[in-house]
Amino acid sequence: DFLYALARVLEITILILYGLIIARVLLSWLRLDPFGRGTLSHLVRFIYLATEPFLLPVRRVLFRYLPPMGLDLSPLVVILILILIRRFLISWLYRLALTLWI
């Protein structure tokens, strides 16, 4: 069923994004250079480039409405948004697929 497959693909994508964002937060604590040389730098660069399109818009909104602080809250906000999408939209797609399948 198309809706079930769509819900599954979205759910897997969200789970991958969870992992990438958490990895980015951990890597930011280690202060690894994403534009250095070596295999680890390629992995760090990939994680940064894969997560930045999701974090940058949230970071801009937070910067506009919150006072400057030393902590970047954008990963937390993006993960909360992903949790809400997974909780409501994807579960709704699964229920809809099950209803149409019966």
PDB file of N, CA and C in Angstrom:
ATOM      1  N   ASP A   1       0.836  -1.181   0.000  1.00  0.00           N
ATOM      2  CA  ASP A   1       0.000   0.000   0.000  1.00  0.00           C
ATOM      3  C   ASP A   1       0.881   1.243   0.000  1.00  0.00           C
ATOM      4  N   PHE A   2       0.499   2.216  -0.798  1.00  0.00           N
ATOM      5  CA  PHE A   2       1.303   3.425  -0.966  1.00  0.00           C
ATOM      6  C   PHE A   2       1.425   4.227   0.322  1.00  0.00           C
ATOM      7  N   LEU A   3       0.317   4.415   1.040  1.00  0.00           N
ATOM      8  CA  LEU A   3       0.363   5.219   2.265  1.00  0.00           C
ATOM      9  C   LEU A   3       1.232   4.575   3.336  1.00  0.00           C
ATOM     10  N   TYR A   4       1.151   3.256   3.442  1.00  0.00           N
ATOM     11  CA  TYR A   4       1.991   2.557   4.414  1.00  0.00           C
ATOM     12  C   TYR A   4       3.468   2.726   4.050  1.00  0.00           C
ATOM     13  N   ALA A   5       3.789   2.578   2.777  1.00  0.00           N
ATOM     14  CA  ALA A   5       5.177   2.737   2.337  1.00  0.00           C
ATOM     15  C   ALA A   5       5.661   4.165   2.557  1.00  0.00           C
ATOM     16  N   LEU A   6       4.812   5.138   2.277  1.00  0.00           N
ATOM     17  CA  LEU A   6       5.164   6.535   2.503  1.00  0.00           C
ATOM     18  C   LEU A   6       5.423   6.800   3.982  1.00  0.00           C
ATOM     19  N   ALA A   7       4.541   6.294   4.837  1.00  0.00           N
ATOM     20  CA  ALA A   7       4.724   6.473   6.280  1.00  0.00           C
ATOM     21  C   ALA A   7       6.017   5.817   6.742  1.00  0.00           C
ATOM     22  N   ARG A   8       6.313   4.654   6.220  1.00  0.00           N
ATOM     23  CA  ARG A   8       7.534   3.935   6.621  1.00  0.00           C
ATOM     24  C   ARG A   8       8.782   4.696   6.177  1.00  0.00           C
ATOM     25  N   VAL A   9       8.785   5.195   4.947  1.00  0.00           N
ATOM     26  CA  VAL A   9       9.933   5.963   4.445  1.00  0.00           C
ATOM     27  C   VAL A   9      10.130   7.231   5.270  1.00  0.00           C
ATOM     28  N   LEU A  10       9.044   7.932   5.579  1.00  0.00           N
ATOM     29  CA  LEU A  10       9.147   9.134   6.409  1.00  0.00           C
ATOM     30  C   LEU A  10       9.660   8.803   7.805  1.00  0.00           C
ATOM     31  N   GLU A  11       9.188   7.702   8.364  1.00  0.00           N
ATOM     32  CA  GLU A  11       9.636   7.312   9.701  1.00  0.00           C
ATOM     33  C   GLU A  11      11.126   6.976   9.707  1.00  0.00           C
ATOM     34  N   ILE A  12      11.589   6.247   8.721  1.00  0.00           N
ATOM     35  CA  ILE A  12      13.015   5.908   8.637  1.00  0.00           C
ATOM     36  C   ILE A  12      13.848   7.165   8.425  1.00  0.00           C
ATOM     37  N   THR A  13      13.362   8.080   7.593  1.00  0.00           N
ATOM     38  CA  THR A  13      14.070   9.342   7.372  1.00  0.00           C
ATOM     39  C   THR A  13      14.195  10.134   8.665  1.00  0.00           C
ATOM     40  N   ILE A  14      13.125  10.185   9.434  1.00  0.00           N
ATOM     41  CA  ILE A  14      13.166  10.901  10.710  1.00  0.00           C
ATOM     42  C   ILE A  14      14.133  10.231  11.676  1.00  0.00           C
ATOM     43  N   LEU A  15      14.144   8.914  11.725  1.00  0.00           N
ATOM     44  CA  LEU A  15      15.082   8.211  12.610  1.00  0.00           C
ATOM     45  C   LEU A  15      16.532   8.488  12.213  1.00  0.00           C
ATOM     46  N   ILE A  16      16.799   8.537  10.926  1.00  0.00           N
ATOM     47  CA  ILE A  16      18.151   8.862  10.459  1.00  0.00           C
ATOM     48  C   ILE A  16      18.512  10.293  10.850  1.00  0.00           C
ATOM     49  N   LEU A  17      17.563  11.208  10.703  1.00  0.00           N
ATOM     50  CA  LEU A  17      17.815  12.600  11.097  1.00  0.00           C
ATOM     51  C   LEU A  17      18.076  12.725  12.595  1.00  0.00           C
ATOM     52  N   TYR A  18      17.329  11.967  13.412  1.00  0.00           N
ATOM     53  CA  TYR A  18      17.619  11.944  14.853  1.00  0.00           C
ATOM     54  C   TYR A  18      19.092  11.629  15.075  1.00  0.00           C
ATOM     55  N   GLY A  19      19.521  10.530  14.468  1.00  0.00           N
ATOM     56  CA  GLY A  19      20.904  10.086  14.658  1.00  0.00           C
ATOM     57  C   GLY A  19      21.920  11.105  14.180  1.00  0.00           C
ATOM     58  N   LEU A  20      21.672  11.699  13.023  1.00  0.00           N
ATOM     59  CA  LEU A  20      22.607  12.689  12.486  1.00  0.00           C
ATOM     60  C   LEU A  20      22.680  13.937  13.364  1.00  0.00           C
ATOM     61  N   ILE A  21      21.538  14.380  13.870  1.00  0.00           N
ATOM     62  CA  ILE A  21      21.538  15.577  14.723  1.00  0.00           C
ATOM     63  C   ILE A  21      22.232  15.294  16.047  1.00  0.00           C
ATOM     64  N   ILE A  22      21.976  14.142  16.628  1.00  0.00           N
ATOM     65  CA  ILE A  22      22.658  13.786  17.879  1.00  0.00           C
ATOM     66  C   ILE A  22      24.154  13.651  17.638  1.00  0.00           C
ATOM     67  N   ALA A  23      24.541  13.052  16.523  1.00  0.00           N
ATOM     68  CA  ALA A  23      25.966  12.947  16.196  1.00  0.00           C
ATOM     69  C   ALA A  23      26.581  14.329  16.025  1.00  0.00           C
ATOM     70  N   ARG A  24      25.852  15.239  15.410  1.00  0.00           N
ATOM     71  CA  ARG A  24      26.377  16.597  15.224  1.00  0.00           C
ATOM     72  C   ARG A  24      26.580  17.298  16.560  1.00  0.00           C
ATOM     73  N   VAL A  25      25.641  17.141  17.469  1.00  0.00           N
ATOM     74  CA  VAL A  25      25.786  17.750  18.793  1.00  0.00           C
ATOM     75  C   VAL A  25      27.018  17.188  19.493  1.00  0.00           C
ATOM     76  N   LEU A  26      27.177  15.880  19.452  1.00  0.00           N
ATOM     77  CA  LEU A  26      28.346  15.263  20.091  1.00  0.00           C
ATOM     78  C   LEU A  26      29.640  15.715  19.428  1.00  0.00           C
ATOM     79  N   LEU A  27      29.643  15.812  18.110  1.00  0.00           N
ATOM     80  CA  LEU A  27      30.840  16.264  17.400  1.00  0.00           C
ATOM     81  C   LEU A  27      31.155  17.724  17.695  1.00  0.00           C
ATOM     82  N   SER A  28      30.127  18.527  17.937  1.00  0.00           N
ATOM     83  CA  SER A  28      30.387  19.937  18.259  1.00  0.00           C
ATOM     84  C   SER A  28      31.093  20.066  19.608  1.00  0.00           C
ATOM     85  N   TRP A  29      30.864  19.132  20.502  1.00  0.00           N
ATOM     86  CA  TRP A  29      31.557  19.151  21.786  1.00  0.00           C
ATOM     87  C   TRP A  29      33.022  18.767  21.628  1.00  0.00           C
ATOM     88  N   LEU A  30      33.315  17.942  20.626  1.00  0.00           N
ATOM     89  CA  LEU A  30      34.696  17.503  20.393  1.00  0.00           C
ATOM     90  C   LEU A  30      35.497  18.518  19.589  1.00  0.00           C
ATOM     91  N   ARG A  31      34.821  19.469  18.989  1.00  0.00           N
ATOM     92  CA  ARG A  31      35.464  20.528  18.196  1.00  0.00           C
ATOM     93  C   ARG A  31      36.312  19.964  17.049  1.00  0.00           C
ATOM     94  N   LEU A  32      35.759  19.003  16.325  1.00  0.00           N
ATOM     95  CA  LEU A  32      36.445  18.458  15.157  1.00  0.00           C
ATOM     96  C   LEU A  32      36.202  19.375  13.964  1.00  0.00           C
ATOM     97  N   ASP A  33      37.209  19.542  13.150  1.00  0.00           N
ATOM     98  CA  ASP A  33      37.116  20.420  11.986  1.00  0.00           C
ATOM     99  C   ASP A  33      36.464  19.671  10.829  1.00  0.00           C
ATOM    100  N   PRO A  34      35.270  20.098  10.396  1.00  0.00           N
ATOM    101  CA  PRO A  34      34.622  19.400   9.286  1.00  0.00           C
ATOM    102  C   PRO A  34      35.302  19.632   7.944  1.00  0.00           C
ATOM    103  N   PHE A  35      36.198  20.606   7.878  1.00  0.00           N
ATOM    104  CA  PHE A  35      36.851  20.904   6.604  1.00  0.00           C
ATOM    105  C   PHE A  35      38.343  20.586   6.639  1.00  0.00           C
ATOM    106  N   GLY A  36      38.728  19.714   7.551  1.00  0.00           N
ATOM    107  CA  GLY A  36      40.118  19.273   7.618  1.00  0.00           C
ATOM    108  C   GLY A  36      40.361  18.132   6.646  1.00  0.00           C
ATOM    109  N   ARG A  37      41.415  17.380   6.903  1.00  0.00           N
ATOM    110  CA  ARG A  37      41.765  16.249   6.042  1.00  0.00           C
ATOM    111  C   ARG A  37      41.537  14.953   6.797  1.00  0.00           C
ATOM    112  N   GLY A  38      41.372  13.888   6.036  1.00  0.00           N
ATOM    113  CA  GLY A  38      41.233  12.573   6.634  1.00  0.00           C
ATOM    114  C   GLY A  38      39.809  12.047   6.563  1.00  0.00           C
ATOM    115  N   THR A  39      39.689  10.756   6.848  1.00  0.00           N
ATOM    116  CA  THR A  39      38.402  10.079   6.761  1.00  0.00           C
ATOM    117  C   THR A  39      37.409  10.629   7.769  1.00  0.00           C
ATOM    118  N   LEU A  40      37.870  10.896   8.978  1.00  0.00           N
ATOM    119  CA  LEU A  40      36.979  11.424  10.004  1.00  0.00           C
ATOM    120  C   LEU A  40      36.428  12.788   9.606  1.00  0.00           C
ATOM    121  N   SER A  41      37.249  13.602   8.971  1.00  0.00           N
ATOM    122  CA  SER A  41      36.780  14.914   8.515  1.00  0.00           C
ATOM    123  C   SER A  41      35.692  14.782   7.458  1.00  0.00           C
ATOM    124  N   HIS A  42      35.800  13.767   6.601  1.00  0.00           N
ATOM    125  CA  HIS A  42      34.759  13.547   5.593  1.00  0.00           C
ATOM    126  C   HIS A  42      33.438  13.171   6.260  1.00  0.00           C
ATOM    127  N   LEU A  43      33.510  12.342   7.285  1.00  0.00           N
ATOM    128  CA  LEU A  43      32.308  11.949   8.011  1.00  0.00           C
ATOM    129  C   LEU A  43      31.696  13.144   8.737  1.00  0.00           C
ATOM    130  N   VAL A  44      32.535  13.932   9.391  1.00  0.00           N
ATOM    131  CA  VAL A  44      32.061  15.125  10.099  1.00  0.00           C
ATOM    132  C   VAL A  44      31.444  16.106   9.108  1.00  0.00           C
ATOM    133  N   ARG A  45      32.073  16.307   7.974  1.00  0.00           N
ATOM    134  CA  ARG A  45      31.549  17.211   6.944  1.00  0.00           C
ATOM    135  C   ARG A  45      30.186  16.730   6.445  1.00  0.00           C
ATOM    136  N   PHE A  46      30.068  15.426   6.200  1.00  0.00           N
ATOM    137  CA  PHE A  46      28.787  14.872   5.754  1.00  0.00           C
ATOM    138  C   PHE A  46      27.688  15.140   6.784  1.00  0.00           C
ATOM    139  N   ILE A  47      27.992  14.915   8.056  1.00  0.00           N
ATOM    140  CA  ILE A  47      26.996  15.131   9.112  1.00  0.00           C
ATOM    141  C   ILE A  47      26.592  16.597   9.172  1.00  0.00           C
ATOM    142  N   TYR A  48      27.562  17.496   9.086  1.00  0.00           N
ATOM    143  CA  TYR A  48      27.254  18.928   9.123  1.00  0.00           C
ATOM    144  C   TYR A  48      26.427  19.344   7.909  1.00  0.00           C
ATOM    145  N   LEU A  49      26.807  18.892   6.727  1.00  0.00           N
ATOM    146  CA  LEU A  49      26.079  19.275   5.511  1.00  0.00           C
ATOM    147  C   LEU A  49      24.677  18.664   5.458  1.00  0.00           C
ATOM    148  N   ALA A  50      24.510  17.479   6.042  1.00  0.00           N
ATOM    149  CA  ALA A  50      23.200  16.825   6.033  1.00  0.00           C
ATOM    150  C   ALA A  50      22.232  17.450   7.030  1.00  0.00           C
ATOM    151  N   THR A  51      22.749  18.004   8.112  1.00  0.00           N
ATOM    152  CA  THR A  51      21.869  18.550   9.146  1.00  0.00           C
ATOM    153  C   THR A  51      21.657  20.055   9.043  1.00  0.00           C
ATOM    154  N   GLU A  52      22.564  20.754   8.417  1.00  0.00           N
ATOM    155  CA  GLU A  52      22.471  22.221   8.375  1.00  0.00           C
ATOM    156  C   GLU A  52      21.185  22.743   7.727  1.00  0.00           C
ATOM    157  N   PRO A  53      20.665  22.125   6.647  1.00  0.00           N
ATOM    158  CA  PRO A  53      19.404  22.636   6.079  1.00  0.00           C
ATOM    159  C   PRO A  53      18.221  22.574   7.052  1.00  0.00           C
ATOM    160  N   PHE A  54      18.284  21.695   8.037  1.00  0.00           N
ATOM    161  CA  PHE A  54      17.218  21.598   9.028  1.00  0.00           C
ATOM    162  C   PHE A  54      17.464  22.526  10.212  1.00  0.00           C
ATOM    163  N   LEU A  55      18.723  22.718  10.562  1.00  0.00           N
ATOM    164  CA  LEU A  55      19.053  23.513  11.741  1.00  0.00           C
ATOM    165  C   LEU A  55      19.089  25.015  11.461  1.00  0.00           C
ATOM    166  N   LEU A  56      19.538  25.408  10.282  1.00  0.00           N
ATOM    167  CA  LEU A  56      19.722  26.831   9.985  1.00  0.00           C
ATOM    168  C   LEU A  56      18.432  27.656  10.076  1.00  0.00           C
ATOM    169  N   PRO A  57      17.316  27.223   9.483  1.00  0.00           N
ATOM    170  CA  PRO A  57      16.094  28.035   9.611  1.00  0.00           C
ATOM    171  C   PRO A  57      15.635  28.181  11.065  1.00  0.00           C
ATOM    172  N   VAL A  58      15.764  27.114  11.833  1.00  0.00           N
ATOM    173  CA  VAL A  58      15.378  27.174  13.246  1.00  0.00           C
ATOM    174  C   VAL A  58      16.323  28.092  14.005  1.00  0.00           C
ATOM    175  N   ARG A  59      17.605  28.010  13.700  1.00  0.00           N
ATOM    176  CA  ARG A  59      18.593  28.871  14.354  1.00  0.00           C
ATOM    177  C   ARG A  59      18.299  30.342  14.068  1.00  0.00           C
ATOM    178  N   ARG A  60      17.907  30.654  12.836  1.00  0.00           N
ATOM    179  CA  ARG A  60      17.573  32.041  12.483  1.00  0.00           C
ATOM    180  C   ARG A  60      16.369  32.547  13.272  1.00  0.00           C
ATOM    181  N   VAL A  61      15.344  31.713  13.395  1.00  0.00           N
ATOM    182  CA  VAL A  61      14.153  32.110  14.153  1.00  0.00           C
ATOM    183  C   VAL A  61      14.504  32.285  15.625  1.00  0.00           C
ATOM    184  N   LEU A  62      15.260  31.354  16.182  1.00  0.00           N
ATOM    185  CA  LEU A  62      15.649  31.467  17.588  1.00  0.00           C
ATOM    186  C   LEU A  62      16.498  32.708  17.823  1.00  0.00           C
ATOM    187  N   PHE A  63      17.391  32.992  16.898  1.00  0.00           N
ATOM    188  CA  PHE A  63      18.257  34.166  17.044  1.00  0.00           C
ATOM    189  C   PHE A  63      17.437  35.455  17.017  1.00  0.00           C
ATOM    190  N   ARG A  64      16.363  35.445  16.245  1.00  0.00           N
ATOM    191  CA  ARG A  64      15.526  36.634  16.135  1.00  0.00           C
ATOM    192  C   ARG A  64      14.721  36.885  17.413  1.00  0.00           C
ATOM    193  N   TYR A  65      14.273  35.820  18.082  1.00  0.00           N
ATOM    194  CA  TYR A  65      13.349  35.984  19.200  1.00  0.00           C
ATOM    195  C   TYR A  65      13.949  35.722  20.577  1.00  0.00           C
ATOM    196  N   LEU A  66      15.111  35.131  20.651  1.00  0.00           N
ATOM    197  CA  LEU A  66      15.744  34.869  21.942  1.00  0.00           C
ATOM    198  C   LEU A  66      17.012  35.692  22.073  1.00  0.00           C
ATOM    199  N   PRO A  67      17.360  36.057  23.282  1.00  0.00           N
ATOM    200  CA  PRO A  67      18.625  36.785  23.450  1.00  0.00           C
ATOM    201  C   PRO A  67      19.804  35.870  23.130  1.00  0.00           C
ATOM    202  N   PRO A  68      20.919  36.444  22.693  1.00  0.00           N
ATOM    203  CA  PRO A  68      22.094  35.625  22.388  1.00  0.00           C
ATOM    204  C   PRO A  68      22.575  34.874  23.629  1.00  0.00           C
ATOM    205  N   MET A  69      22.910  33.614  23.428  1.00  0.00           N
ATOM    206  CA  MET A  69      23.434  32.806  24.519  1.00  0.00           C
ATOM    207  C   MET A  69      24.481  31.857  23.964  1.00  0.00           C
ATOM    208  N   GLY A  70      25.226  31.248  24.824  1.00  0.00           N
ATOM    209  CA  GLY A  70      26.310  30.379  24.387  1.00  0.00           C
ATOM    210  C   GLY A  70      25.877  28.983  23.993  1.00  0.00           C
ATOM    211  N   LEU A  71      24.587  28.721  24.015  1.00  0.00           N
ATOM    212  CA  LEU A  71      24.082  27.384  23.726  1.00  0.00           C
ATOM    213  C   LEU A  71      23.174  27.434  22.498  1.00  0.00           C
ATOM    214  N   ASP A  72      23.450  26.568  21.530  1.00  0.00           N
ATOM    215  CA  ASP A  72      22.629  26.484  20.325  1.00  0.00           C
ATOM    216  C   ASP A  72      21.467  25.529  20.602  1.00  0.00           C
ATOM    217  N   LEU A  73      20.268  26.067  20.656  1.00  0.00           N
ATOM    218  CA  LEU A  73      19.086  25.262  20.949  1.00  0.00           C
ATOM    219  C   LEU A  73      18.425  24.684  19.699  1.00  0.00           C
ATOM    220  N   SER A  74      18.942  25.013  18.525  1.00  0.00           N
ATOM    221  CA  SER A  74      18.299  24.559  17.292  1.00  0.00           C
ATOM    222  C   SER A  74      18.232  23.032  17.170  1.00  0.00           C
ATOM    223  N   PRO A  75      19.255  22.256  17.574  1.00  0.00           N
ATOM    224  CA  PRO A  75      19.091  20.800  17.491  1.00  0.00           C
ATOM    225  C   PRO A  75      17.944  20.285  18.360  1.00  0.00           C
ATOM    226  N   LEU A  76      17.789  20.852  19.542  1.00  0.00           N
ATOM    227  CA  LEU A  76      16.703  20.442  20.426  1.00  0.00           C
ATOM    228  C   LEU A  76      15.344  20.755  19.808  1.00  0.00           C
ATOM    229  N   VAL A  77      15.206  21.937  19.235  1.00  0.00           N
ATOM    230  CA  VAL A  77      13.939  22.333  18.617  1.00  0.00           C
ATOM    231  C   VAL A  77      13.632  21.448  17.411  1.00  0.00           C
ATOM    232  N   VAL A  78      14.633  21.171  16.587  1.00  0.00           N
ATOM    233  CA  VAL A  78      14.410  20.322  15.408  1.00  0.00           C
ATOM    234  C   VAL A  78      14.022  18.911  15.835  1.00  0.00           C
ATOM    235  N   ILE A  79      14.662  18.370  16.861  1.00  0.00           N
ATOM    236  CA  ILE A  79      14.302  17.034  17.331  1.00  0.00           C
ATOM    237  C   ILE A  79      12.878  17.031  17.879  1.00  0.00           C
ATOM    238  N   LEU A  80      12.487  18.078  18.586  1.00  0.00           N
ATOM    239  CA  LEU A  80      11.104  18.159  19.073  1.00  0.00           C
ATOM    240  C   LEU A  80      10.106  18.220  17.917  1.00  0.00           C
ATOM    241  N   ILE A  81      10.436  18.964  16.875  1.00  0.00           N
ATOM    242  CA  ILE A  81       9.569  19.025  15.693  1.00  0.00           C
ATOM    243  C   ILE A  81       9.477  17.649  15.033  1.00  0.00           C
ATOM    244  N   LEU A  82      10.602  16.955  14.928  1.00  0.00           N
ATOM    245  CA  LEU A  82      10.594  15.613  14.338  1.00  0.00           C
ATOM    246  C   LEU A  82       9.778  14.639  15.182  1.00  0.00           C
ATOM    247  N   ILE A  83       9.867  14.765  16.504  1.00  0.00           N
ATOM    248  CA  ILE A  83       9.061  13.913  17.389  1.00  0.00           C
ATOM    249  C   ILE A  83       7.574  14.165  17.150  1.00  0.00           C
ATOM    250  N   LEU A  84       7.194  15.428  17.028  1.00  0.00           N
ATOM    251  CA  LEU A  84       5.785  15.749  16.776  1.00  0.00           C
ATOM    252  C   LEU A  84       5.325  15.223  15.423  1.00  0.00           C
ATOM    253  N   ILE A  85       6.161  15.356  14.416  1.00  0.00           N
ATOM    254  CA  ILE A  85       5.814  14.826  13.087  1.00  0.00           C
ATOM    255  C   ILE A  85       5.643  13.317  13.152  1.00  0.00           C
ATOM    256  N   ARG A  86       6.562  12.666  13.834  1.00  0.00           N
ATOM    257  CA  ARG A  86       6.481  11.202  13.941  1.00  0.00           C
ATOM    258  C   ARG A  86       5.261  10.786  14.753  1.00  0.00           C
ATOM    259  N   ARG A  87       5.008  11.504  15.805  1.00  0.00           N
ATOM    260  CA  ARG A  87       3.905  11.153  16.705  1.00  0.00           C
ATOM    261  C   ARG A  87       2.544  11.344  16.040  1.00  0.00           C
ATOM    262  N   PHE A  88       2.368  12.431  15.317  1.00  0.00           N
ATOM    263  CA  PHE A  88       1.041  12.747  14.792  1.00  0.00           C
ATOM    264  C   PHE A  88       0.886  12.411  13.311  1.00  0.00           C
ATOM    265  N   LEU A  89       1.751  12.941  12.462  1.00  0.00           N
ATOM    266  CA  LEU A  89       1.577  12.752  11.020  1.00  0.00           C
ATOM    267  C   LEU A  89       1.810  11.302  10.603  1.00  0.00           C
ATOM    268  N   ILE A  90       2.897  10.728  11.047  1.00  0.00           N
ATOM    269  CA  ILE A  90       3.216   9.371  10.607  1.00  0.00           C
ATOM    270  C   ILE A  90       2.250   8.361  11.207  1.00  0.00           C
ATOM    271  N   SER A  91       1.887   8.529  12.477  1.00  0.00           N
ATOM    272  CA  SER A  91       0.906   7.607  13.059  1.00  0.00           C
ATOM    273  C   SER A  91      -0.449   7.751  12.357  1.00  0.00           C
ATOM    274  N   TRP A  92      -0.790   8.979  11.955  1.00  0.00           N
ATOM    275  CA  TRP A  92      -2.030   9.184  11.199  1.00  0.00           C
ATOM    276  C   TRP A  92      -1.957   8.485   9.840  1.00  0.00           C
ATOM    277  N   LEU A  93      -0.818   8.571   9.171  1.00  0.00           N
ATOM    278  CA  LEU A  93      -0.658   7.882   7.883  1.00  0.00           C
ATOM    279  C   LEU A  93      -0.767   6.371   8.044  1.00  0.00           C
ATOM    280  N   TYR A  94      -0.173   5.824   9.113  1.00  0.00           N
ATOM    281  CA  TYR A  94      -0.291   4.384   9.368  1.00  0.00           C
ATOM    282  C   TYR A  94      -1.755   3.991   9.589  1.00  0.00           C
ATOM    283  N   ARG A  95      -2.472   4.766  10.400  1.00  0.00           N
ATOM    284  CA  ARG A  95      -3.887   4.457  10.656  1.00  0.00           C
ATOM    285  C   ARG A  95      -4.712   4.575   9.380  1.00  0.00           C
ATOM    286  N   LEU A  96      -4.439   5.598   8.587  1.00  0.00           N
ATOM    287  CA  LEU A  96      -5.164   5.775   7.332  1.00  0.00           C
ATOM    288  C   LEU A  96      -4.881   4.618   6.377  1.00  0.00           C
ATOM    289  N   ALA A  97      -3.639   4.204   6.298  1.00  0.00           N
ATOM    290  CA  ALA A  97      -3.286   3.077   5.428  1.00  0.00           C
ATOM    291  C   ALA A  97      -3.986   1.803   5.885  1.00  0.00           C
ATOM    292  N   LEU A  98      -4.046   1.595   7.197  1.00  0.00           N
ATOM    293  CA  LEU A  98      -4.713   0.408   7.730  1.00  0.00           C
ATOM    294  C   LEU A  98      -6.214   0.464   7.455  1.00  0.00           C
ATOM    295  N   THR A  99      -6.819   1.630   7.593  1.00  0.00           N
ATOM    296  CA  THR A  99      -8.250   1.786   7.343  1.00  0.00           C
ATOM    297  C   THR A  99      -8.583   1.536   5.873  1.00  0.00           C
ATOM    298  N   LEU A 100      -7.772   2.054   4.984  1.00  0.00           N
ATOM    299  CA  LEU A 100      -8.030   1.870   3.555  1.00  0.00           C
ATOM    300  C   LEU A 100      -7.705   0.461   3.090  1.00  0.00           C
ATOM    301  N   TRP A 101      -6.832  -0.223   3.817  1.00  0.00           N
ATOM    302  CA  TRP A 101      -6.412  -1.565   3.422  1.00  0.00           C
ATOM    303  C   TRP A 101      -7.469  -2.602   3.771  1.00  0.00           C
ATOM    304  N   ILE A 102      -8.219  -2.350   4.834  1.00  0.00           N
ATOM    305  CA  ILE A 102      -9.218  -3.336   5.295  1.00  0.00           C
ATOM    306  C   ILE A 102     -10.427  -3.355   4.417  1.00  0.00           C
TER     307      ILE A 102
END
